[in-house]
CSV table of C-alpha atoms in Angstrom, one decimal:
chain,number,residue,atom,x,y,z
E,1214,MET,CA,66.9,103.9,89.3
E,1215,VAL,CA,63.4,104.7,90.4
E,1216,ASN,CA,61.1,101.8,89.5
E,1217,LEU,CA,58.0,103.0,87.8
E,1218,LYS,CA,56.0,100.1,87.7
E,1219,GLU,CA,56.2,99.6,91.8
E,1220,LEU,CA,55.3,103.4,92.2
E,1221,TRP,CA,52.3,103.0,90.3
E,1222,LYS,CA,51.2,100.2,91.5
E,1223,LEU,CA,51.6,101.1,94.8
E,1224,TYR,CA,49.2,104.8,94.3
E,1225,TYR,CA,46.9,102.3,92.4
E,1226,THR,CA,46.8,100.3,95.1
E,1227,PHE,CA,45.9,103.0,97.7
E,1228,VAL,CA,43.5,104.5,95.5
E,1229,LYS,CA,41.5,101.5,95.6
E,1230,ILE,CA,41.9,101.7,99.4
E,1231,GLY,CA,40.7,105.0,100.0
E,1232,GLY,CA,38.2,104.9,97.2
E,1233,PHE,CA,36.7,101.8,98.7
E,1234,THR,CA,37.2,101.3,102.9
E,1235,LEU,CA,34.1,103.2,104.5
E,1236,GLY,CA,35.0,104.2,108.4
E,1237,GLY,CA,38.2,105.6,108.5
E,1238,GLY,CA,42.0,105.2,109.1
E,1239,TYR,CA,41.5,102.5,111.5
E,1240,ALA,CA,38.7,100.2,109.7
E,1241,MET,CA,41.8,100.9,106.5
E,1242,ILE,CA,44.3,99.4,108.3
E,1243,PRO,CA,43.0,95.5,108.6
E,1244,ILE,CA,42.5,96.4,104.5
E,1245,ILE,CA,46.2,97.6,103.8
E,1246,GLN,CA,47.9,94.7,106.2
E,1247,ARG,CA,46.0,92.1,103.7
E,1248,GLU,CA,47.1,94.1,100.9
E,1249,ALA,CA,51.0,94.9,101.6
E,1250,VAL,CA,51.3,91.1,103.4
E,1251,ASP,CA,49.1,88.4,101.8
E,1252,VAL,CA,48.9,89.9,97.6
E,1253,LYS,CA,51.4,92.1,96.9
E,1254,LYS,CA,53.9,90.8,99.5
E,1255,TRP,CA,55.4,94.3,100.1
E,1256,ALA,CA,56.4,93.0,104.0
E,1257,SER,CA,56.5,90.6,105.7
E,1258,GLU,CA,53.4,90.3,109.3
E,1259,GLU,CA,56.4,91.3,111.8
E,1260,GLU,CA,57.0,94.2,109.9
E,1261,MET,CA,53.8,95.8,108.9
E,1262,VAL,CA,52.9,95.1,112.6
E,1263,ASP,CA,56.0,97.4,113.0
E,1264,MET,CA,54.5,99.9,110.6
E,1265,ILE,CA,51.2,100.3,111.9
E,1266,THR,CA,52.9,100.7,115.7
E,1267,LEU,CA,55.0,103.5,114.1
E,1268,ALA,CA,52.0,104.9,112.2
E,1269,GLN,CA,50.0,105.6,115.5
E,1270,SER,CA,52.9,106.2,117.7
E,1271,MET,CA,52.9,109.2,115.3
E,1272,PRO,CA,51.1,112.3,114.7
E,1273,GLY,CA,49.0,112.8,112.5
E,1274,VAL,CA,46.3,111.0,110.1
E,1275,VAL,CA,46.6,106.8,110.9
E,1276,GLY,CA,45.4,106.2,107.2
E,1277,ILE,CA,48.5,108.6,105.5
E,1278,ASN,CA,50.5,107.5,107.9
E,1279,THR,CA,50.2,103.9,107.5
E,1280,ALA,CA,50.7,104.3,103.9
E,1281,THR,CA,53.6,106.7,104.0
E,1282,ALA,CA,55.1,104.0,106.4
E,1283,LEU,CA,53.9,101.0,103.2
E,1284,GLY,CA,55.1,103.5,100.8
E,1285,THR,CA,59.0,104.1,102.6
E,1286,LYS,CA,59.5,100.5,102.8
E,1287,VAL,CA,58.5,99.7,99.2
E,1288,ALA,CA,60.5,102.7,97.9
E,1289,GLY,CA,61.8,104.9,99.6
E,1290,ILE,CA,60.0,108.9,99.7
E,1291,PRO,CA,59.1,108.2,96.3
E,1292,GLY,CA,58.0,105.5,97.2
E,1293,ALA,CA,55.6,107.4,99.9
E,1294,LEU,CA,54.4,110.2,98.0
E,1295,SER,CA,52.8,108.0,95.8
E,1296,ALA,CA,50.5,105.5,98.4
E,1297,THR,CA,49.9,109.0,100.1
E,1298,LEU,CA,48.4,110.8,96.7
E,1299,GLY,CA,46.8,107.3,96.1
E,1300,MET,CA,45.0,107.6,99.5
E,1301,VAL,CA,43.9,111.1,99.1
E,1302,THR,CA,43.2,110.9,95.5
E,1303,PRO,CA,39.3,109.2,96.0
E,1304,SER,CA,39.2,111.7,99.3
E,1305,LEU,CA,39.6,114.7,96.7
E,1306,ILE,CA,37.4,113.4,94.1
E,1307,ILE,CA,34.7,112.3,96.0
E,1308,ILE,CA,33.8,115.0,98.4
E,1309,ILE,CA,34.8,117.9,95.9
E,1310,LEU,CA,31.4,116.9,94.1
E,1311,ILE,CA,30.0,116.4,97.8
E,1312,ALA,CA,30.9,120.3,98.2
E,1313,ALA,CA,30.2,121.3,95.2
E,1314,VAL,CA,26.0,120.6,95.5
E,1315,PHE,CA,26.1,120.1,99.1
E,1316,ASP,CA,24.6,124.1,99.1
E,1317,GLU,CA,22.1,124.2,97.2
E,1318,PHE,CA,21.6,120.7,98.3
E,1319,GLN,CA,20.8,121.6,101.6
E,1320,LYS,CA,18.4,124.0,100.7
E,1321,ILE,CA,15.7,121.5,99.8
E,1322,GLU,CA,13.4,121.4,102.7
E,1323,MET,CA,13.3,117.5,103.3
E,1324,VAL,CA,17.6,117.8,103.5
E,1325,LYS,CA,17.3,120.2,106.0
E,1326,GLN,CA,14.9,117.9,108.4
E,1327,ALA,CA,17.6,115.0,107.5
E,1328,PHE,CA,20.2,116.7,109.0
E,1329,VAL,CA,18.3,118.2,112.5
E,1330,GLY,CA,18.6,113.7,113.1
E,1331,ILE,CA,21.9,113.4,111.6
E,1332,ARG,CA,23.5,116.1,113.7
E,1333,ALA,CA,22.4,114.7,117.4
E,1334,ALA,CA,23.6,111.3,115.8
E,1335,ILE,CA,26.9,113.3,115.6
E,1336,ALA,CA,27.3,113.8,118.7
E,1337,ALA,CA,26.1,110.8,120.6
E,1338,LEU,CA,29.0,109.4,118.2
E,1339,MET,CA,31.4,111.5,119.2
E,1340,PHE,CA,30.2,110.8,122.7
E,1341,SER,CA,30.8,107.1,121.7
E,1342,ALA,CA,33.7,107.1,120.3
E,1343,VAL,CA,34.7,108.8,123.4
E,1344,VAL,CA,33.6,106.2,126.2
E,1345,ARG,CA,35.7,104.0,123.9
E,1346,LEU,CA,38.6,105.4,123.4
E,1347,MET,CA,38.9,105.4,127.5
E,1348,LYS,CA,38.5,102.2,127.8
E,1349,THR,CA,42.2,102.1,126.6
E,1350,ALA,CA,43.7,105.5,127.0
E,1351,VAL,CA,42.3,105.9,130.7
E,1352,LYS,CA,44.0,102.6,133.3
E,1353,ASP,CA,45.4,104.5,136.2
E,1354,TRP,CA,45.0,107.5,138.2
E,1355,PHE,CA,47.7,109.6,136.2
E,1356,GLN,CA,45.8,109.4,133.7
E,1357,ILE,CA,42.2,110.0,135.0
E,1358,ILE,CA,44.2,113.5,136.0
E,1359,LEU,CA,45.1,114.0,132.4
E,1360,PHE,CA,41.7,113.0,131.0
E,1361,VAL,CA,39.9,115.1,133.7
E,1362,ALA,CA,42.5,118.4,133.8
E,1363,ALA,CA,42.2,118.4,129.2
E,1364,ILE,CA,38.4,119.2,129.4
E,1365,ILE,CA,38.8,121.4,132.3
E,1366,CYS,CA,41.2,123.2,129.9
E,1367,ILE,CA,38.9,123.6,127.1
E,1368,LEU,CA,36.2,123.9,128.8
E,1369,ILE,CA,36.8,126.1,131.5
E,1370,LEU,CA,40.1,127.7,131.4
E,1371,ASP,CA,40.1,128.1,127.2
E,1372,ILE,CA,43.4,126.5,126.6
E,1373,LYS,CA,44.1,126.2,123.1
E,1374,PRO,CA,44.6,122.5,122.6
E,1375,GLN,CA,48.0,121.7,121.0
E,1376,TYR,CA,49.4,123.1,124.8
E,1377,VAL,CA,47.0,120.8,126.9
E,1378,LEU,CA,49.1,117.9,124.3
E,1379,ILE,CA,52.8,119.0,125.1
E,1380,ALA,CA,51.6,119.9,128.6
E,1381,SER,CA,50.8,116.0,129.5
E,1382,ALA,CA,53.2,114.8,127.1
E,1383,GLY,CA,55.8,116.5,128.9
E,1384,THR,CA,54.4,115.4,132.0
E,1385,ALA,CA,54.3,111.3,131.0
E,1386,ILE,CA,57.6,111.2,129.6
E,1387,ALA,CA,59.3,112.6,133.3
E,1388,LEU,CA,56.7,110.6,134.9
E,1389,SER,CA,58.2,107.1,133.0
E,1390,LEU,CA,61.7,108.3,133.0
E,1391,PHE,CA,61.7,109.1,136.9
E,1392,ARG,CA,59.8,105.6,136.8
E,1393,THR,CA,62.9,103.6,134.9
E,1394,ARG,CA,65.2,105.1,136.8
E,1395,LYS,CA,63.6,104.6,140.7
E,1396,GLY,CA,63.1,100.7,139.1
E,1397,ALA,CA,66.4,100.3,138.4
E,1398,ALA,CA,68.0,102.2,141.4
E,1399,GLY,CA,65.6,99.9,143.4
E,1400,GLN,CA,67.2,96.2,141.7
M,1007,MET,CA,46.1,134.2,97.9
M,1008,SER,CA,46.1,134.6,101.8
M,1009,VAL,CA,43.6,132.3,102.5
M,1010,ILE,CA,45.1,129.5,100.9
M,1011,ILE,CA,48.4,130.4,103.0
M,1012,GLU,CA,46.3,130.1,106.1
M,1013,LEU,CA,44.0,127.1,105.0
M,1014,PHE,CA,47.6,125.1,104.1
M,1015,THR,CA,49.1,126.7,108.2
M,1016,ALA,CA,45.6,125.8,110.1
M,1017,PHE,CA,45.5,122.5,109.1
M,1018,LEU,CA,49.0,121.8,109.2
M,1019,LYS,CA,48.5,122.7,112.4
M,1020,ILE,CA,45.7,119.5,113.0
M,1021,GLY,CA,48.2,117.2,111.4
M,1022,LEU,CA,50.1,117.6,113.8
M,1023,PHE,CA,49.0,117.6,116.7
M,1024,SER,CA,45.9,115.0,115.6
M,1025,PHE,CA,47.2,112.5,117.7
M,1026,GLY,CA,45.1,108.5,117.6
M,1027,GLY,CA,43.4,108.6,114.3
M,1028,GLY,CA,40.0,109.4,113.2
M,1029,TYR,CA,38.3,111.2,116.1
M,1030,ALA,CA,41.7,113.2,117.4
M,1031,ILE,CA,41.0,116.3,114.7
M,1032,ILE,CA,38.2,116.5,116.0
M,1033,PRO,CA,39.4,119.5,118.8
M,1034,PHE,CA,41.8,120.8,116.7
M,1035,LEU,CA,39.3,121.2,113.2
M,1036,GLN,CA,36.5,123.1,116.1
M,1037,SER,CA,39.7,125.4,117.2
M,1038,GLU,CA,41.2,126.3,114.2
M,1039,ALA,CA,38.2,126.5,111.7
M,1040,VAL,CA,35.4,126.9,113.9
M,1041,ASN,CA,37.4,129.8,116.3
M,1042,ARG,CA,38.2,131.3,112.4
M,1043,SER,CA,34.2,131.5,111.7
M,1044,TRP,CA,34.9,129.0,109.0
M,1045,LEU,CA,32.5,127.2,110.4
M,1046,THR,CA,29.6,127.1,111.8
M,1047,VAL,CA,29.1,124.8,114.7
M,1048,ALA,CA,26.3,123.0,112.3
M,1049,GLU,CA,27.4,123.0,109.6
M,1050,PHE,CA,30.8,121.9,111.2
M,1051,LEU,CA,28.7,118.5,112.8
M,1052,ASP,CA,27.7,118.4,109.0
M,1053,ILE,CA,31.2,118.0,107.5
M,1054,VAL,CA,31.9,115.4,110.6
M,1055,ALA,CA,28.6,113.4,108.9
M,1056,VAL,CA,29.7,113.5,105.1
M,1057,SER,CA,33.4,112.5,106.4
M,1058,GLN,CA,31.9,109.2,108.3
M,1059,VAL,CA,29.6,108.7,105.2
M,1060,THR,CA,32.4,108.5,102.5
M,1061,PRO,CA,35.4,105.9,102.0
M,1062,GLY,CA,38.8,107.5,102.8
M,1063,PRO,CA,40.1,108.4,105.8
M,1064,ILE,CA,38.4,110.9,108.0
M,1065,ALA,CA,40.8,113.7,108.7
M,1066,VAL,CA,41.5,114.3,104.9
M,1067,ASN,CA,38.2,114.4,104.2
M,1068,MET,CA,36.8,116.8,106.8
M,1069,ALA,CA,40.9,119.2,105.6
M,1070,THR,CA,39.3,118.7,101.8
M,1071,PHE,CA,36.0,119.6,102.9
M,1072,VAL,CA,36.6,123.0,104.8
M,1073,GLY,CA,39.1,123.6,102.7
M,1074,TYR,CA,36.5,123.8,99.2
M,1075,ARG,CA,34.6,125.5,101.1
M,1076,GLN,CA,36.9,128.5,102.0
M,1077,TYR,CA,38.9,128.7,98.3
M,1078,GLY,CA,37.4,126.4,95.3
M,1079,ILE,CA,39.5,123.3,94.5
M,1080,ALA,CA,42.7,125.2,95.2
M,1081,GLY,CA,41.1,125.1,98.8
M,1082,SER,CA,41.1,121.4,98.9
M,1083,PHE,CA,44.1,120.9,97.8
M,1084,ALA,CA,45.7,123.9,100.3
M,1085,ALA,CA,44.2,121.8,103.5
M,1086,THR,CA,44.9,118.5,102.8
M,1087,PHE,CA,48.5,118.8,101.3
M,1088,GLY,CA,48.6,120.6,104.5
M,1089,VAL,CA,47.0,117.8,106.9
M,1090,CYS,CA,49.4,114.9,104.9
M,1091,LEU,CA,52.7,116.9,105.6
M,1092,PRO,CA,53.5,116.2,109.2
M,1093,SER,CA,52.6,112.6,108.3
M,1094,LEU,CA,54.8,112.7,105.1
M,1095,VAL,CA,57.8,114.1,106.9
M,1096,LEU,CA,57.5,112.9,110.3
M,1097,VAL,CA,57.1,108.7,109.2
M,1098,ILE,CA,59.1,109.1,106.5
M,1099,ILE,CA,62.3,109.4,109.2
M,1100,ALA,CA,60.9,107.7,111.3
M,1101,SER,CA,60.8,104.6,108.9
M,1102,TYR,CA,64.5,104.7,108.7
M,1103,PHE,CA,64.5,104.2,112.7
M,1104,ILE,CA,61.5,102.0,112.8
M,1105,ALA,CA,63.4,100.1,115.5
M,1106,LYS,CA,63.9,102.0,117.5
M,1107,VAL,CA,61.1,104.3,117.5
M,1108,ASN,CA,59.2,101.5,118.6
M,1109,LYS,CA,60.5,100.4,121.6
M,1110,SER,CA,61.7,104.0,122.2
M,1111,LYS,CA,60.7,104.8,125.6
M,1112,ILE,CA,60.4,108.4,125.2
M,1113,VAL,CA,57.7,107.8,122.4
M,1114,LYS,CA,56.4,105.0,125.1
M,1115,GLY,CA,56.3,107.4,127.9
M,1116,ALA,CA,54.4,110.2,125.7
M,1117,PHE,CA,51.9,107.9,124.7
M,1118,TYR,CA,50.9,107.5,127.8
M,1119,GLY,CA,50.4,111.1,128.5
M,1120,LEU,CA,49.0,112.1,125.0
M,1121,ARG,CA,46.3,109.1,125.2
M,1122,PRO,CA,44.2,110.3,128.3
M,1123,ALA,CA,44.6,114.2,127.0
M,1124,ALA,CA,43.9,113.2,123.7
M,1125,CYS,CA,40.7,111.8,124.6
M,1126,GLY,CA,39.8,114.5,127.2
M,1127,LEU,CA,39.8,116.7,124.5
M,1128,ILE,CA,37.2,115.5,122.3
M,1129,GLY,CA,35.2,114.4,125.0
M,1130,ALA,CA,35.6,118.6,125.4
M,1131,SER,CA,35.0,118.7,122.0
M,1132,ALA,CA,32.4,116.5,121.8
M,1133,ILE,CA,30.2,118.6,125.5
M,1134,ASN,CA,31.0,121.6,123.6
M,1135,ILE,CA,28.8,120.0,120.7
M,1136,LEU,CA,26.2,118.7,122.5
M,1137,TRP,CA,25.5,122.9,124.7
M,1138,SER,CA,25.4,124.5,121.3
M,1139,GLU,CA,23.6,122.6,118.8
M,1140,LEU,CA,21.5,120.4,120.5
M,1141,LEU,CA,20.8,122.6,123.6
M,1142,PRO,CA,20.7,125.8,121.7
M,1143,GLY,CA,20.5,129.2,123.6
M,1144,ILE,CA,22.2,128.1,126.7
M,1145,GLU,CA,26.0,129.6,127.0
M,1146,LYS,CA,28.4,128.2,128.6
M,1147,LEU,CA,27.6,126.6,132.5
M,1148,ASN,CA,24.8,129.1,132.2
M,1149,PHE,CA,21.0,127.5,132.5
M,1150,THR,CA,19.2,130.3,132.1
M,1151,GLY,CA,16.4,129.3,129.5
M,1152,PHE,CA,17.3,125.3,129.8
M,1153,PHE,CA,13.3,124.6,129.6
M,1154,SER,CA,12.0,127.0,126.7
M,1155,ASN,CA,15.2,126.1,124.4
M,1156,ILE,CA,15.4,122.9,124.7
M,1157,SER,CA,14.9,120.4,122.0
M,1158,ILE,CA,13.5,117.1,123.1
M,1159,PHE,CA,13.4,115.6,119.9
M,1160,ALA,CA,17.5,116.1,119.3
M,1161,LEU,CA,17.7,114.5,122.7
M,1162,ILE,CA,15.8,111.8,121.8
M,1163,ILE,CA,17.8,111.2,118.9
M,1164,PHE,CA,21.3,111.6,120.8
M,1165,ALA,CA,20.7,109.2,123.4
M,1166,VAL,CA,19.4,106.4,120.7
M,1167,ALA,CA,22.1,107.1,118.4
M,1168,PHE,CA,24.5,106.4,121.4
M,1169,VAL,CA,22.9,103.2,122.6
M,1170,CYS,CA,23.1,101.9,119.1
M,1171,MET,CA,26.7,102.8,118.5
M,1172,PHE,CA,27.6,102.2,122.3
M,1173,LYS,CA,26.1,99.2,123.6
M,1174,LEU,CA,24.5,97.8,120.6
M,1175,LYS,CA,27.9,97.8,118.1
M,1176,VAL,CA,26.0,99.7,115.5
M,1177,ASN,CA,28.0,100.5,112.2
M,1178,PRO,CA,27.8,104.7,112.7
M,1179,ILE,CA,26.6,104.8,109.2
M,1180,PHE,CA,24.0,103.2,109.4
M,1181,VAL,CA,22.9,105.3,112.5
M,1182,ILE,CA,23.5,108.2,110.4
M,1183,ILE,CA,21.5,106.9,107.8
M,1184,GLY,CA,18.8,106.1,110.7
M,1185,ALA,CA,19.0,109.2,112.4
M,1186,ALA,CA,18.6,111.2,108.9
M,1187,VAL,CA,15.3,109.2,108.5
M,1188,VAL,CA,13.6,110.1,111.6
M,1189,GLY,CA,15.1,113.3,110.6
M,1190,ILE,CA,12.7,113.5,107.8
M,1191,LEU,CA,9.6,111.3,109.1
M,1192,TYR,CA,9.9,114.0,112.2
M,1193,GLY,CA,10.0,117.6,110.2
M,1194,GLN,CA,6.6,115.6,107.7
M,1195,SER,CA,4.9,114.8,110.4
M,1196,GLY,CA,5.4,118.9,111.4
M,1197,LEU,CA,5.0,117.6,115.2
M,1198,THR,CA,6.9,119.8,117.7
M,1199,ILE,CA,8.2,118.8,121.0
């Protein structure tokens, strides 16, 4: 029997987290962790760390992945649905309200001027995200090659980004299996 | 109805291929939404900005926004459902094998390659956007008309914003607000640099 009270608690907790955390999925992780481990006692510290690792090693939105993993742990599939629904509810409401007036808003001269500055700042934000990511993502020669190859594939060869990812993952899996085999043979 | 299905499938693809969270969605949003002419590059940047300064996961905010622009409330639900569905299915399944997945050599190996590639994809998007937005009139790798079309003002904002976020670790939300204020002051002053 599905415990409705527990599902409501999951939903409500994620509405709060989704509705009050600025800065996206990564900013939510410590808040989800505190809420799940210290406040609601849904998981132990170690279980939570495992769920966060899992959330980051699956495709998709990190915030949604974390909510789904915790929801599944607490109440199975209904729990996963409640947590995820909670996480998207504030986004849906807030963004629909903004999108509904956005075009009118953009007709105001001052708003137009503001967005000239904002667009340049967003371009900078993307560059700073890339440079920051490079510190953890591009560490050896193989990774440097994949990084540069990805840029060339998109900008010059016009290859679709999904193919770039599939090829990179495939090459990396082959290489790491080859390395373990070689390591095992050497011992 | 066909727009709804198209939104759903486009965002399903976006959700399935965004590895690493946050900005990982950007190259796919660009390839799916900008190339389908759902958005111009300027609108795309506006949506990134709005998604950044509002609460909630950035990818979900962007999906809701693009969906709403294409097909109202139904469109925003379709896009959001699409972007969340891969997470739901894959993470629910993986949750039952959590220890195995976290120790898996295949998953680790895949991420060893996915991390730099995903980073390169965001880099390529960033370069694309810099070209089309800050250096208008310049086609890919074609530098004719460089000095007549370049927007010095946008480049200054770009450089200052980059230093603020990368070196000084200023919260992006404050950088966006600051850039908005400077944009208004510049517009009101009537200067053209």
